[in-house]
């Protein structure tokens, strides 16, 4: 087991190097720092001195890969690639364009992001699995049919509609919760209720339908027929046999996103003014703050790889047939 | 002067491919059988009818040209053509396009939604809702005549729609009657009760509903802004119709652009194995591990920087916006090919061990021939299902990306840009709801139709579902 984990962690290294090279190419080779400076300072009426100053302030004035003017190891380390990309590996993100430390900002914003993402994830999983079980229990009846119709309709609605509509109805018309904002401590509940609810509702359609398919596939299998032949009630069959076995494909989809919960939700956070990582990313995209976007890309891929590893480990927990070597 | 934008060219290429595929399938009974099953699905055929209406609007909107400027003295351009790019749809909707008001006006309104200070003849000033320049401009006395006029136009539109629906149904029934050698009534009964193989009743019903909705809208649009106007006074109906093309382009071109990579790499990885497989797997794991929104954001930002720093690349604003749209499609394609590639690799791994592939190897067929002639046709159902399933997700993604600011060019009319400009309107007092609702409603219908159609296609082509169907039939027979 331990050997497996270590080997998987070693596999992650080339992937992270690949991610790093890709972002480096995107941000520094396809468009040179000069282009970025011109973009930031305005296309017209920009002097070469202003560009030089902009680049020097942010440390973009060094050569890309090899610094011939530096001494010794500085030939490699005093380059954009080393300072901006390699340092990501030790989670040294540098500073954003507004001069703030990105690492500090990320630590500050993680809390609010998790405060929405974790309850939304757990509640969403619970609600969709319950609905799917319900539909599977009443399979091939009108309830099942209209349930599926509802699911297809719900997954055809844009997530923006859920957010805008929910905000309008609950906050503006009914005045139940504040429209947007965030506060620490116990006060946060008021602000979190609606975003959590909306993210759960927005996910119901597609997840319920997907889980229902999984349940129905399991229900058709022979061991279920055996369980029924033993005289077990339909409820017992559903909960003790079908649900357990269906957890394997459900886990594949669910566990992989757990680490990504840290990243928060771009849309929800920006609509509700939650100071989390999602709104941080959106702000960075809108302000074209490449240092922040690059850091978030790197963190995102680290978390994704962690999610894959967690998925594999969770298999051993729910499926005794799986052995990791 | 006709202009072919990049996306237009790709759209027409796609249409050509679809027609070619149609002929190809038509000559092969085993492929036709699966498509017949799609044709049997009522939900599938009804949604296909709706999709066809959307596609027709989108295709009309893809025929672009630059109108010739009238010889106005002092207005000369390099070649005598305006720099504005229009489409055939614009020409059709000319009254809607040019009939802009000052600012917001409610659906079917005759007056503006905001008060303005007007000077009365006696010199005093008062604040009133001014009359619209186009909406209801033909009415002498809007307070009295408005209700009557709207009702008359609605009835007129409905009557025309009923007429059109009946005519079309009659043509279909007549054709079917000739073909089956049945009487008119018997044919009609057969179609109506759904006893035909092809779900004609669903098609006719969907068409009738579409016409009943479109008839009054068309008839009312002659005198009013049916869905109101937005902040700068543009007709919302015009904007939603223009958005359709953007949605369709993103939903189709994206998949088209990623298909060659996904198919080729997936099959090669599965068939060849070894270091090639490792390399391709590494490639897609790496791409997959970057959260797609961030990868899209990073790429779009880069494209934007490139476009903004090279204004000389494009002759017109429309071409620049089009380049950005195409870039968005390609970027979405790059981030979305990995799933299909993985599926194809797994399927190829399975197929590679089957007897018919081994037989081909024993005959000495080259690897490329085996992959192209023996494996590719047998994984095409996966490709087809992936294509139709991706479409609706991409249409939805466009709206979200445009909201985040990494979608289409702000000057491109799309559901996303419409929602983005309208999202603060609900916070206004009084509320402006029509542009948001119009955008969401059209997007909902498009995505719902795509979802239902893709379900029908998947049910017909997925061997696992097909296997279940065979089992069900066997059970029925046994019972």
Short mmCIF file of N, CA and C in Angstrom, two decimals, chain A residues 4 24 30-31 33 43 47 49 59 70 76 88 97 154 212-213 225 228 235-237 244 270 285 289 301 322-323:
data_model
loop_
_atom_site.label_atom_id
_atom_site.label_comp_id
_atom_site.label_asym_id
_atom_site.label_seq_id
_atom_site.Cartn_x
_atom_site.Cartn_y
_atom_site.Cartn_z
N UNK A 4 2.73 1.59 -3.06
CA UNK A 4 1.87 2.05 -4.14
C UNK A 4 1.70 3.56 -4.09
N UNK A 24 4.19 27.61 -18.65
CA UNK A 24 5.32 28.48 -18.98
C UNK A 24 5.26 28.87 -20.44
N UNK A 30 4.48 32.02 -25.91
CA UNK A 30 3.48 32.41 -26.92
C UNK A 30 3.33 33.93 -26.92
N UNK A 31 3.21 34.49 -25.73
CA UNK A 31 3.19 35.94 -25.62
C UNK A 31 4.34 36.35 -24.72
N UNK A 33 6.77 38.69 -22.32
CA UNK A 33 6.48 39.69 -21.28
C UNK A 33 6.26 41.08 -21.88
N UNK A 43 -2.47 49.69 -25.13
CA UNK A 43 -1.79 49.38 -26.38
C UNK A 43 -1.10 50.62 -26.95
N UNK A 47 5.66 53.73 -23.88
CA UNK A 47 7.07 53.94 -24.20
C UNK A 47 7.87 52.70 -23.82
N UNK A 49 10.47 52.64 -22.17
CA UNK A 49 10.92 52.76 -20.77
C UNK A 49 9.85 52.24 -19.83
N UNK A 59 9.83 41.41 -12.12
CA UNK A 59 10.86 40.40 -12.32
C UNK A 59 10.77 39.69 -13.66
N UNK A 70 24.86 36.15 -15.81
CA UNK A 70 25.00 35.88 -14.38
C UNK A 70 26.18 34.94 -14.14
N UNK A 76 21.34 29.67 -14.38
CA UNK A 76 20.06 28.96 -14.47
C UNK A 76 19.00 29.61 -13.59
N UNK A 88 7.24 27.31 -8.21
CA UNK A 88 5.89 26.85 -7.89
C UNK A 88 5.94 25.50 -7.18
N UNK A 97 0.08 41.16 -9.25
CA UNK A 97 0.38 42.44 -9.89
C UNK A 97 0.16 43.62 -8.95
N UNK A 154 -33.96 19.93 -15.85
CA UNK A 154 -33.11 20.68 -14.92
C UNK A 154 -31.68 20.77 -15.40
N UNK A 212 -28.98 7.28 -11.16
CA UNK A 212 -30.09 6.39 -11.43
C UNK A 212 -29.67 5.30 -12.42
N UNK A 213 -28.95 5.72 -13.48
CA UNK A 213 -28.46 4.74 -14.45
C UNK A 213 -27.59 3.70 -13.77
N UNK A 225 -30.96 -10.56 -8.02
CA UNK A 225 -32.04 -11.54 -8.16
C UNK A 225 -31.92 -12.58 -7.04
N UNK A 228 -33.25 -11.16 -3.90
CA UNK A 228 -34.72 -11.16 -3.87
C UNK A 228 -35.24 -12.59 -3.66
N UNK A 235 -36.60 -2.96 -0.09
CA UNK A 235 -35.82 -1.95 0.61
C UNK A 235 -34.45 -2.48 1.01
N UNK A 236 -34.45 -3.67 1.58
CA UNK A 236 -33.19 -4.27 2.02
C UNK A 236 -32.28 -4.52 0.83
N UNK A 237 -32.87 -4.99 -0.26
CA UNK A 237 -32.08 -5.23 -1.47
C UNK A 237 -31.44 -3.93 -1.92
N UNK A 244 -24.55 -0.41 -1.94
CA UNK A 244 -23.15 -0.70 -1.65
C UNK A 244 -22.35 -0.91 -2.93
N UNK A 270 -18.38 34.56 -7.16
CA UNK A 270 -18.36 35.91 -7.70
C UNK A 270 -19.75 36.53 -7.64
N UNK A 285 -8.50 36.87 -13.52
CA UNK A 285 -8.72 36.74 -14.95
C UNK A 285 -9.16 38.08 -15.54
N UNK A 289 -4.22 39.31 -14.36
CA UNK A 289 -3.09 39.14 -13.47
C UNK A 289 -2.53 37.73 -13.67
N UNK A 301 -3.84 21.67 -10.60
CA UNK A 301 -3.39 20.36 -11.08
C UNK A 301 -2.85 19.52 -9.94
N UNK A 322 -10.39 -5.05 -5.04
CA UNK A 322 -9.30 -4.24 -5.58
C UNK A 322 -8.10 -4.30 -4.63
N UNK A 323 -6.97 -4.68 -5.18
CA UNK A 323 -5.72 -4.67 -4.41
C UNK A 323 -4.74 -3.74 -5.11
#
